[in-house]
Coordinates of C-alpha atoms and ligand atoms in Angstrom, one line a residue:
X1 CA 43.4 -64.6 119.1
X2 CA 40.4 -62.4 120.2
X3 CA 41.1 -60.7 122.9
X4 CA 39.8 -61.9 126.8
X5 CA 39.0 -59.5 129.5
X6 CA 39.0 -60.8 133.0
X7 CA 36.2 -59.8 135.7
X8 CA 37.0 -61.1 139.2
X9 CA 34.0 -61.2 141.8
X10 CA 35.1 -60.4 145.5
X11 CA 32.8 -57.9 146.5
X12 CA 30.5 -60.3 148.4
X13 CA 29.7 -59.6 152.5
X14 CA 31.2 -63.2 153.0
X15 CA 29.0 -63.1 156.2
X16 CA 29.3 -67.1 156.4
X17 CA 32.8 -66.6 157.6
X18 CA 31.9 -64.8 160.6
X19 CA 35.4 -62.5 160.5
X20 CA 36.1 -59.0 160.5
X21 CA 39.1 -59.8 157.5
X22 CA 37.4 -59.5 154.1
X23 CA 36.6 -63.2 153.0
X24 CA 39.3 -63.6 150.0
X25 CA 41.8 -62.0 152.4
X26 CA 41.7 -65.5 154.4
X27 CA 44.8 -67.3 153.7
X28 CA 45.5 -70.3 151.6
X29 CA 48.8 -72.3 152.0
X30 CA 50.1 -68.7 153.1
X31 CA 49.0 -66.9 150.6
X32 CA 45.5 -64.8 150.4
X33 CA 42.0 -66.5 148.7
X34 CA 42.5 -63.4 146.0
X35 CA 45.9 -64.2 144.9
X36 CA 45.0 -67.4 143.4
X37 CA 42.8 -66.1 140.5
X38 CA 45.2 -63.6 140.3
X39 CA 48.0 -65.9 139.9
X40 CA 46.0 -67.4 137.1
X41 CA 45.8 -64.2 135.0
X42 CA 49.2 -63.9 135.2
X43 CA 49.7 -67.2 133.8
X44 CA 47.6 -66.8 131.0
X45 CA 49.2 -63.6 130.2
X46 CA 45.3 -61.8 130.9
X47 CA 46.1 -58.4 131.3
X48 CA 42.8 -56.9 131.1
X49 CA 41.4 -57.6 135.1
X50 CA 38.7 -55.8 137.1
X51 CA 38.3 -57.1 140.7
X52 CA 34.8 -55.7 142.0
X53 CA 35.0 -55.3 145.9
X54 CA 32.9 -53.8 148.2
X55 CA 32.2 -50.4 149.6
X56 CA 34.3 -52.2 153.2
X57 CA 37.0 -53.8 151.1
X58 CA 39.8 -51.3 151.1
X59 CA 41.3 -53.9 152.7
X60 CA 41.4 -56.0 149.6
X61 CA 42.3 -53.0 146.9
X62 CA 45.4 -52.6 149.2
X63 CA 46.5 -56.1 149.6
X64 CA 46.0 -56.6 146.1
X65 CA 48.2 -53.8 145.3
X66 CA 50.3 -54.6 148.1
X67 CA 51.0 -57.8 146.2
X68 CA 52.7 -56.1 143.1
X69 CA 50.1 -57.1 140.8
X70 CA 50.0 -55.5 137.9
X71 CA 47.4 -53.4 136.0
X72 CA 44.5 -54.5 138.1
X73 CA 42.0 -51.8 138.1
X74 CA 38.9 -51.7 140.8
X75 CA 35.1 -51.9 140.6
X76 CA 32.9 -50.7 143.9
X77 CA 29.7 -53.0 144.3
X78 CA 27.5 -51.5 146.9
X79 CA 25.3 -52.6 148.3
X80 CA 26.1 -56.1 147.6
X81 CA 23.0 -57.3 145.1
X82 CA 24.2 -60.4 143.9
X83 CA 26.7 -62.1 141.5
X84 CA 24.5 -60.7 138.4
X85 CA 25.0 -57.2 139.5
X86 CA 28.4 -57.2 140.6
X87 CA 29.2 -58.6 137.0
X88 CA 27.3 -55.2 135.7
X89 CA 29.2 -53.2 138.4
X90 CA 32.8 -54.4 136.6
X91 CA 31.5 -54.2 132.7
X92 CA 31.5 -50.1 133.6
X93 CA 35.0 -50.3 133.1
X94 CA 35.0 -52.3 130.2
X95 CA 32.5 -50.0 128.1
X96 CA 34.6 -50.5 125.0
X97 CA 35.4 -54.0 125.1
X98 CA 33.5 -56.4 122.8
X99 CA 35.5 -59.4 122.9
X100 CA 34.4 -62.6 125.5
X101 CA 34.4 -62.0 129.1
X102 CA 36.1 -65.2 131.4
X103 CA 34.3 -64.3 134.9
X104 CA 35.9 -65.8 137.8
X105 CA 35.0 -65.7 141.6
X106 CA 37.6 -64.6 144.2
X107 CA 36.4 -67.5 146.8
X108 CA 37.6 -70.8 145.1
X109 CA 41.7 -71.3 145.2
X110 CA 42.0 -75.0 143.6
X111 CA 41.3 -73.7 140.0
X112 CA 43.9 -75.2 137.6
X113 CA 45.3 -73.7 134.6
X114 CA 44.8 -76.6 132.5
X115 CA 40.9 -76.2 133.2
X116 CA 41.0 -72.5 132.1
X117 CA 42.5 -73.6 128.7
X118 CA 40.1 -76.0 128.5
X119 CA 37.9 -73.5 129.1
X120 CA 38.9 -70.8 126.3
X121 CA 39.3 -73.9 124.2
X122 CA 35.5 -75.7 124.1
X123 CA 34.4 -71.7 123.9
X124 CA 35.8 -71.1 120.8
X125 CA 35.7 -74.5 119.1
X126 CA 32.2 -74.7 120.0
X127 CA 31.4 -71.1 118.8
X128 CA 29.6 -70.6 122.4
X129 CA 28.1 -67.6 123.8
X130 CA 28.8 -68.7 126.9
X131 CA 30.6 -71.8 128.4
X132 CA 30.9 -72.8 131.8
X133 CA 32.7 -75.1 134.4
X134 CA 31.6 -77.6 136.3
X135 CA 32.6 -80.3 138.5
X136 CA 31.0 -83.3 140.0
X137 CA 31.1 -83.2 143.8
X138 CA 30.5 -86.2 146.2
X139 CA 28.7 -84.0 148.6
X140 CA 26.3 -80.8 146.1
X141 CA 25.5 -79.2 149.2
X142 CA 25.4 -75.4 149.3
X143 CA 26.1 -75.0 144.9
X144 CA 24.2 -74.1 142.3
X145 CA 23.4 -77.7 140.7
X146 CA 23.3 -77.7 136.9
X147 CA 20.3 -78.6 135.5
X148 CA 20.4 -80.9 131.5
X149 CA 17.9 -81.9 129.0
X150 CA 17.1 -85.0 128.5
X151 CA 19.4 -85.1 125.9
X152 CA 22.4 -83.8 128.3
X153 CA 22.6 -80.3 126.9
X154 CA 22.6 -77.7 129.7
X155 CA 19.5 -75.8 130.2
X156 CA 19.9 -73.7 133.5
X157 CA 21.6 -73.5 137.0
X158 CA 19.3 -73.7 140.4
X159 CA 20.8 -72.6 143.9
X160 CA 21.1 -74.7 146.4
X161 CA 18.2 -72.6 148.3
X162 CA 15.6 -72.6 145.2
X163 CA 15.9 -75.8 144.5
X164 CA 13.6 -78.9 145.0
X165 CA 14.6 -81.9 146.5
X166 CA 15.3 -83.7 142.9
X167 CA 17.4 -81.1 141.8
X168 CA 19.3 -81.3 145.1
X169 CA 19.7 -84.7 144.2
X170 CA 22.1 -83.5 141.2
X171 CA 26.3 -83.7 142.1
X172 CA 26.7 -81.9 139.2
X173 CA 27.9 -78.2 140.6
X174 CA 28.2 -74.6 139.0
X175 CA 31.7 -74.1 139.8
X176 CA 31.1 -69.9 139.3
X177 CA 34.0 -69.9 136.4
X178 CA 32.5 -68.9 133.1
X179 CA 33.6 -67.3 129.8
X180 CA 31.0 -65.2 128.1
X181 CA 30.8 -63.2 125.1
X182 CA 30.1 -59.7 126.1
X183 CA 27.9 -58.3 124.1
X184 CA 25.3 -61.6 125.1
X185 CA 26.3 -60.4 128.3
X186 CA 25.2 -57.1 128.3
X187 CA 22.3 -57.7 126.6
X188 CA 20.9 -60.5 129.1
X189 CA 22.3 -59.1 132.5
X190 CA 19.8 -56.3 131.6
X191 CA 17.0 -58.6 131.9
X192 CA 17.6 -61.0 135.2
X193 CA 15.4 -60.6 138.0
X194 CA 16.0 -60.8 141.8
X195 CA 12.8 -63.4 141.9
X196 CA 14.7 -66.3 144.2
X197 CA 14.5 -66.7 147.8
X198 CA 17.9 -64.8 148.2
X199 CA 16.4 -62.0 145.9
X200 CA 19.4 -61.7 144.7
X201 CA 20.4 -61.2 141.0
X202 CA 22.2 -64.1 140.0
X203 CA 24.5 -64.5 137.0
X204 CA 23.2 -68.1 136.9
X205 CA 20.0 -67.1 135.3
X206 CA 22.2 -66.2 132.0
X207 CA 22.2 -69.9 131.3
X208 CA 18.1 -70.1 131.4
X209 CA 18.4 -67.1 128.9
X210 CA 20.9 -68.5 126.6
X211 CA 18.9 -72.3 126.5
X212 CA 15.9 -70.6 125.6
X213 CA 17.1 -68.2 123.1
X214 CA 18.9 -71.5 121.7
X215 CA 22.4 -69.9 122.0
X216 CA 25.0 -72.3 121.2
X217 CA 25.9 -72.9 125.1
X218 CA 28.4 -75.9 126.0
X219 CA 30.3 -76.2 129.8
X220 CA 33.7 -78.4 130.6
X221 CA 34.3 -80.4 133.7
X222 CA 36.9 -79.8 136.4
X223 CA 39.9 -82.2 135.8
X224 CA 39.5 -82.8 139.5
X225 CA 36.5 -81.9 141.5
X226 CA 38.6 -80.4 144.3
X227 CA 38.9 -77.7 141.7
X228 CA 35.3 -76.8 141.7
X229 CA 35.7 -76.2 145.9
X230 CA 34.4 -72.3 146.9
X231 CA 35.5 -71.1 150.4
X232 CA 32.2 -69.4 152.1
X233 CA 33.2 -71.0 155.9
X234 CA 35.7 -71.2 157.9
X235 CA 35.0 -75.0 157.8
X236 CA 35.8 -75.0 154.1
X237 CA 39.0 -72.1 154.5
X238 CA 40.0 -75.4 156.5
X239 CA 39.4 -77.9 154.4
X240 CA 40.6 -76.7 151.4
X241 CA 44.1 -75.8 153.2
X242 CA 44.3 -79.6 153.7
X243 CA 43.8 -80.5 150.7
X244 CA 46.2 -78.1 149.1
X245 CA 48.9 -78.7 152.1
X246 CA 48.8 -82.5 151.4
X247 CA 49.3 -81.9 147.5
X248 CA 52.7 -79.7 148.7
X249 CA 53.5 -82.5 150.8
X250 CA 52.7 -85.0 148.0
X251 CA 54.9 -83.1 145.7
X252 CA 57.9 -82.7 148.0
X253 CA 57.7 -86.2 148.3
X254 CA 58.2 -86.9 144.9
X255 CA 61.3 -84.9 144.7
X256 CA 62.8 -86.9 147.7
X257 CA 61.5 -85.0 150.9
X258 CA 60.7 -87.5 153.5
X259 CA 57.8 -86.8 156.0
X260 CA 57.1 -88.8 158.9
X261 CA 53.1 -87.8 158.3
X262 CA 51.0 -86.0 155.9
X263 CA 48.9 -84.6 159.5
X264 CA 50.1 -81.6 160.9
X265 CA 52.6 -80.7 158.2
X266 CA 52.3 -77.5 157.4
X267 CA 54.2 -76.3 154.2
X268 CA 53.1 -72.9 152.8
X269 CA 53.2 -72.2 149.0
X270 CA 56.2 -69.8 149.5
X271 CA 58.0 -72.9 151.2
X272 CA 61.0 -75.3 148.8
X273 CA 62.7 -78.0 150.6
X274 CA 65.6 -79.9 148.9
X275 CA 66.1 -83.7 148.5
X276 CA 67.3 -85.5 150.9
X277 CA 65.6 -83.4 153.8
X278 CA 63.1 -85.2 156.7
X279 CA 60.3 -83.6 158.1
X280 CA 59.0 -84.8 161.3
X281 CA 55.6 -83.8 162.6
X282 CA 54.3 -81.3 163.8
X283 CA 56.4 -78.8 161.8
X284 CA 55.4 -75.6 160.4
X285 CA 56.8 -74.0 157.3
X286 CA 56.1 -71.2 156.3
X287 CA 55.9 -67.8 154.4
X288 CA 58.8 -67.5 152.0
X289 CA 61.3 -70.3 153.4
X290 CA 63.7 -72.5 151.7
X291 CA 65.5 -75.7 152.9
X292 CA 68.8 -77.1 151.5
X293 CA 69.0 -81.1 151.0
X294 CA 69.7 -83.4 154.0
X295 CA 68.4 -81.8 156.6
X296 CA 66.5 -83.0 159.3
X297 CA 63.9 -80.9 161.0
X298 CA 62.5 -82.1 164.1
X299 CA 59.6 -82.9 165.6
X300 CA 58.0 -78.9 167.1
X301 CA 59.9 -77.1 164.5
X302 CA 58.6 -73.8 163.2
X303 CA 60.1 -72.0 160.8
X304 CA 58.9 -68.7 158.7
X305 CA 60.1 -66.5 156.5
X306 CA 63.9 -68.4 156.7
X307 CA 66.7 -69.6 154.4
X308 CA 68.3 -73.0 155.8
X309 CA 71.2 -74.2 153.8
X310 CA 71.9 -78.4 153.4
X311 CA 72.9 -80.9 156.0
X312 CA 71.2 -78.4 158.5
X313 CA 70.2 -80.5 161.7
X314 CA 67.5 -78.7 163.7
X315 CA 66.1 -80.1 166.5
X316 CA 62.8 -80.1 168.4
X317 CA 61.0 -77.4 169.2
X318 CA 62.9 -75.2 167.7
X319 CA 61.0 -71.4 166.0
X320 CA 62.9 -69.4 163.6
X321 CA 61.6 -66.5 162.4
X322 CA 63.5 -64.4 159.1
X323 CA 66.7 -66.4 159.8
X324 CA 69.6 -67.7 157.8
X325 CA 71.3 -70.8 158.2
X326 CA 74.2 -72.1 156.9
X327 CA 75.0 -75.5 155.8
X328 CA 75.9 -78.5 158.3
X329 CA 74.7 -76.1 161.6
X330 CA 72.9 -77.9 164.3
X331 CA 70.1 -75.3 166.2
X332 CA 68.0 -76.6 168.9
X333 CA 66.8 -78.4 171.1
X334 CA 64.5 -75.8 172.1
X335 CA 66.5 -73.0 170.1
X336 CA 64.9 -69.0 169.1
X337 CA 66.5 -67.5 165.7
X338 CA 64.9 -64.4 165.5
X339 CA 64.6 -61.6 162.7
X340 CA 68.3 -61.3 161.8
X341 CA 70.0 -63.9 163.0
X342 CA 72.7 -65.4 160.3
X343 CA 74.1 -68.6 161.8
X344 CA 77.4 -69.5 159.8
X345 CA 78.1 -73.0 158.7
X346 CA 79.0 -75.9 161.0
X347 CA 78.2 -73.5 163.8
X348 CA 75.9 -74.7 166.8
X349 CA 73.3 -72.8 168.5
X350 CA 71.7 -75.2 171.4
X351 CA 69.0 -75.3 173.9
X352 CA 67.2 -72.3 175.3
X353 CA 69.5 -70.1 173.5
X354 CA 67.8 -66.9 171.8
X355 CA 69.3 -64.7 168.8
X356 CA 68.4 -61.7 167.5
X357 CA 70.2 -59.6 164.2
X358 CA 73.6 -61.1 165.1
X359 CA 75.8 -63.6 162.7
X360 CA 77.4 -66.3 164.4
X361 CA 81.2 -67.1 162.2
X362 CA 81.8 -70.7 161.0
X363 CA 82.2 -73.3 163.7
X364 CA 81.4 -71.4 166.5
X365 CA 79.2 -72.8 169.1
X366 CA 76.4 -71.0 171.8
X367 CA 75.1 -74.4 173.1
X368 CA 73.3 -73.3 176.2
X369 CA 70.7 -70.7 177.8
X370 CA 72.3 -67.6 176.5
X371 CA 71.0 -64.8 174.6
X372 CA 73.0 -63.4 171.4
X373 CA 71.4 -59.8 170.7
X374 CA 72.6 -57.4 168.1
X375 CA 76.6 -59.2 168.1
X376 CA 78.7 -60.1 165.4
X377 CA 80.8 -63.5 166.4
X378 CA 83.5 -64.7 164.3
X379 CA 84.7 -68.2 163.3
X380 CA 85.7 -71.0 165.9
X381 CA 84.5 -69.1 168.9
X382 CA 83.1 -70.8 172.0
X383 CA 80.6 -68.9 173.9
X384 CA 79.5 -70.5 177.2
X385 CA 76.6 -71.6 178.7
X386 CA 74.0 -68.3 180.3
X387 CA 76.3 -65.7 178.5
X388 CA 73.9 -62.8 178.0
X389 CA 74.7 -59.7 175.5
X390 CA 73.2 -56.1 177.5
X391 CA 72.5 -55.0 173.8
X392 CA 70.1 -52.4 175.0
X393 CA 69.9 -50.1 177.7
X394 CA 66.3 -48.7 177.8
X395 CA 66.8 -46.1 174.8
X396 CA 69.1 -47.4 172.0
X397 CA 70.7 -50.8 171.0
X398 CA 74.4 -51.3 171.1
X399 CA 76.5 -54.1 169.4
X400 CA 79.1 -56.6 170.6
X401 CA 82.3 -58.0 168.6
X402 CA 83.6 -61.7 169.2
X403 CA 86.2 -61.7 167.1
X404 CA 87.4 -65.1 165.6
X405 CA 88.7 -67.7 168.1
X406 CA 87.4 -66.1 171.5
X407 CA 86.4 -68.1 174.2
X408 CA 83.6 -67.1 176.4
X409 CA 83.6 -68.4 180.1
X410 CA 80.1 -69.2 181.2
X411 CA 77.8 -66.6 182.8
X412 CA 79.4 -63.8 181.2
X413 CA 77.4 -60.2 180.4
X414 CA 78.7 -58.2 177.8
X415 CA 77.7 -55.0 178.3
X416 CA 77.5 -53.6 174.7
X417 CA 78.7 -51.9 172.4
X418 CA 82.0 -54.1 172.8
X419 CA 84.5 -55.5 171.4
X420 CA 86.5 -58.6 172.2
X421 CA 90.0 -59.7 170.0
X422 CA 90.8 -61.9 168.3
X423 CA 91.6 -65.3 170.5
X424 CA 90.9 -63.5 173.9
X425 CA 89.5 -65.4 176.8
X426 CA 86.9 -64.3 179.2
X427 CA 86.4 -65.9 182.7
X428 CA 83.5 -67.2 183.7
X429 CA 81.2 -65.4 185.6
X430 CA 82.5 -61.9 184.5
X431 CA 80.8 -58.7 183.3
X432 CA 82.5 -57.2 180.1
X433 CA 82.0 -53.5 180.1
X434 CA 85.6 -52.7 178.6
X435 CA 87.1 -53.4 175.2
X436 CA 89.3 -56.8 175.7
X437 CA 92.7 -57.2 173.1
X438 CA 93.5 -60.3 171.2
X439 CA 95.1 -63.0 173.5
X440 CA 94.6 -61.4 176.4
X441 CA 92.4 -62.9 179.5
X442 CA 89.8 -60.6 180.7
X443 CA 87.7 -61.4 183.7
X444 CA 85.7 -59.6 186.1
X445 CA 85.1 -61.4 189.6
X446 CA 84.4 -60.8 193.2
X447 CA 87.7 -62.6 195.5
X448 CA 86.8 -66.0 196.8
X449 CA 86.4 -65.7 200.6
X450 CA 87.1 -69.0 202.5
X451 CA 86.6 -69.3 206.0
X452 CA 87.7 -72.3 207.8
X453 CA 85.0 -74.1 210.1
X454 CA 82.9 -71.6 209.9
X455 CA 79.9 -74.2 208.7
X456 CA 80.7 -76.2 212.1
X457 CA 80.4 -72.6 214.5
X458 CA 77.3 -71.8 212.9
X459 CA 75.6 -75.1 213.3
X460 CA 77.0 -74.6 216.9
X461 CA 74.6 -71.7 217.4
X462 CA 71.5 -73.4 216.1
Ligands
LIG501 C1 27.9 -69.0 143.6 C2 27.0 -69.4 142.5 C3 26.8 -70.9 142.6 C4 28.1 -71.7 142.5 C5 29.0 -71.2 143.6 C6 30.4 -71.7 143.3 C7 25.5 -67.6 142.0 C8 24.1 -67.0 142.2 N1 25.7 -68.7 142.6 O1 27.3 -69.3 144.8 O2 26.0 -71.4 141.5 O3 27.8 -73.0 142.7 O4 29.2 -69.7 143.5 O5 31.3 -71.4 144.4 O6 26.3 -67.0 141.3 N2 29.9 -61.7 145.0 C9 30.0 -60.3 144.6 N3 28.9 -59.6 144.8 C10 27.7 -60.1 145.2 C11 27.6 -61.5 145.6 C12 28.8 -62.2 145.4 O7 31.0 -59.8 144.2 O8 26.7 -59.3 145.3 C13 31.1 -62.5 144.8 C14 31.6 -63.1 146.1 O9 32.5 -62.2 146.8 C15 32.2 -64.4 145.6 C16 31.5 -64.7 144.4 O10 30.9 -63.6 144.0 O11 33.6 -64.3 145.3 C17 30.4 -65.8 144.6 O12 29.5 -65.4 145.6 P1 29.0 -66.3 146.8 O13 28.1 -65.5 147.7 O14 30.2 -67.0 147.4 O15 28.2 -67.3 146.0 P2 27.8 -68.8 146.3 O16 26.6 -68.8 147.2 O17 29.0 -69.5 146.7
LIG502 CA1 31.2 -69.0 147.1

């Protein structure tokens, strides 16, 4: 099979966002407008890839590496003179290569596979010099409309802004995804001109040039016309992650997720969820987060960058953040796992309770208003309600030990680094500066005072 080199155009201003972050740095379903074409070159095992950014998109060179993809190399457009010349700004580092050129636009996320193979497919059965895909859109506004024969064959592309109303009227769209031959290419980028009102040079014009030099020319249609979707606003950014969060929720749902709504769902790319699991809204999932089967996430829930194991119950309002959480825990109400924090199975971590880089053993329970920095808490321990762990004291962090089986009086401070044995008790109320050995009772606590009457006297003096 001839051989395809890829050129990727991302060097546009993408002024129509109105945002200081480089356009195809926007996020889709979690993941940046860039890595989708990318991700599509990887599929189709097309190792040959220029991305052409702009002279201010540093930005995008270093995500893009950032992002572990391989053998990418980088074309500088600047200034900015249009598609046309971007596309002559990335053949500079293809001077050798003859074979076809499969041009795609860093700005349009909903590209399938299957329409790239059906792509390289037409191209070669047809013997084209250049194919191209479209899609037929409900609502044209803002693309280049294709413009046909009256015989159907394609005879030239007209922007939204240079065309006449007629050729407005057209809902076929030039989706921006096109596989030429590159020595056509070459050869006719030479000779477009920047006469439009954008005086730009526009790589649409090669399909003029082909028509009328009777190149064999043919285009294939988007499976779906979602596909065909570019992001230039933050109106469409928006749009298009609806579109793409409802297909994840659609999918889950077909492997057994249950979702109370498919409105304010969020589920990120990165995000698996296992059968069996309901998702109440609003919840946000995100980044790189998986979710065992039968679990129940409640309504408020966000949850990023986290592993949650099956039969997880996690209640309302609940944010964790790069946490682990074993199977059959309960977190929540109103619960904060933070960076760190490895909840063990069957344990329980209630409301208004915060932890930070500390493991919580099997069965163990911090069920109310405490905070759980930088400790390590065995199995079966009970830590009671406003227990607090002094895990820093202005300079460095220090760690406390519960070993297995402790129980924890409400109110108590530790005052790190400590350590508590095995199946020692604290009383309530104490502060825990010392070391405390298994079995023994530790607890730190002013004398109760009682004075008789004395309520009586003083009302007596009022
Ligand atoms: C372009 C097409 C239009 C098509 C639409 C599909 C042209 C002239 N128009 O319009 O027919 O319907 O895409 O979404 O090609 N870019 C550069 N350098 C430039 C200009 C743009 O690299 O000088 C890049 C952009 O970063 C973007 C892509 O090319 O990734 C398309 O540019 P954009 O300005 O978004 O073109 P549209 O107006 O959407
Ligand atoms: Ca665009």
């Amino acid at each position: 099979m001839p051989q395809i080199a890829v050129i990727i155009l991302a060097a546009g201003e993408g002024t129509r966002m109105k945002s200081d972050i480089p356009k195809v740095l926007h996020p889709v379903a979690g993941y940046p407008l860039i890595a989708y074409p990318l991700n599509l070159c990887r599929q189709l095992h097309l190792k040959s890839v220029i991305l052409v950014i702009g002279k201010k998109n540093e930005a995008v060179r270093k995500a893009v590496i950032g992002m572990g993809a391989k053998g990418i190399r980088f074309a500088i457009q600047h200034p900015p003179l249009g598609t046309a010349h971007a596309v002559q700004m990335g053949l500079k580092a293809l001077a050798k290569f003859d074979g076809d050129l499969l041009i795609l636009c860093g700005d349009m996320p909903l590209l399938k596979r299957s329409t790239l193979e059906n792509l390289i497919w037409a191209h070669r059965e047809k013997r084209a010099v250049l194919t191209f895909v479209t899609s037929v859109l409900q609502n044209p506004f803002g693309y280049g409309r294709i413009l046909r024969t009256s015989r159907g064959e394609v005879c030239g592309i007209v922007e939204e802004k240079d065309a006449d109303d007629n050729q407005r009227k057209i809902s076929e769209i030039n989706t921006g995804v096109y596989l030429v031959n590159s020595a056509f290419l070459r050869e006719k980028l030479a000779q477009i001109e920047n006469k439009n009102v954008k005086k730009e040079y526009y790589l649409t014009d090669l399909v003029s040039l082909a028509f009328h030099e009777q190149k064999p020319m043919t285009t294939v249609l988007t499976d779906d016309p979602s596909e065909g979707l570019g992001v230039n606003t933050q109106k469409d950014l928006t749009g298009v992650n609806e579109l793409v969060n409802k297909e994840r929720i659609g999918a889950l749902m077909g492997r057994g997720v249950r979702f109370s709504s498919f409105e304010n769902v969020i589920v990120d790319a990165g995000v698996s969820v296992g059968t069996g699991t309901s998702i109440d809204a609003p919840v946000s999932l995100t980044g790189k987060t998986a979710i065992g089967k039968n679990c129940r996430i409640e309504p408020g829930v966000i949850i990023r960058d986290s592993v949650i194991g099956n039969d997880v119950t996690i209640k309302a309002s609940s944010y964790i953040e790069g946490g682990i959480v074993e199977s059959n825990a309960k977190i929540g109400p109103f619960a904060h796992l933070r960076s760190g924090a490895h909840i063990g199975p069957k344990a329980k971590v209630g409301n208004f309770v915060e932890v930070k880089k500390s493991r919580i053993g099997e069965g163990s329970k911090v069920n109310h208003l405490s905070y759980i920095g930088d400790a390590r808490i065995g199995k079966a321990v009970n830590v009671g309600a406003g227990t607090i762990t002094c895990n820093y004291d202005g300079f460095n962090k220090f760690q406390t030990v519960l070993e297995d089986g402790v129980f924890v009086g409400s109110d108590t401070q530790f005052v790190a680094p400590v350590c508590i044995g095995k199946g020692a008790v604290i009383g309530a109320g104490s502060t825990i500066t010392k070391n405390v050995k298994p079995k023994s009772l530790a607890l730190t606590r002013a004398p109760q005072v009682e004075i008789k009457n004395w309520a009586s006297r003083r009302n007596k003096k009022k």
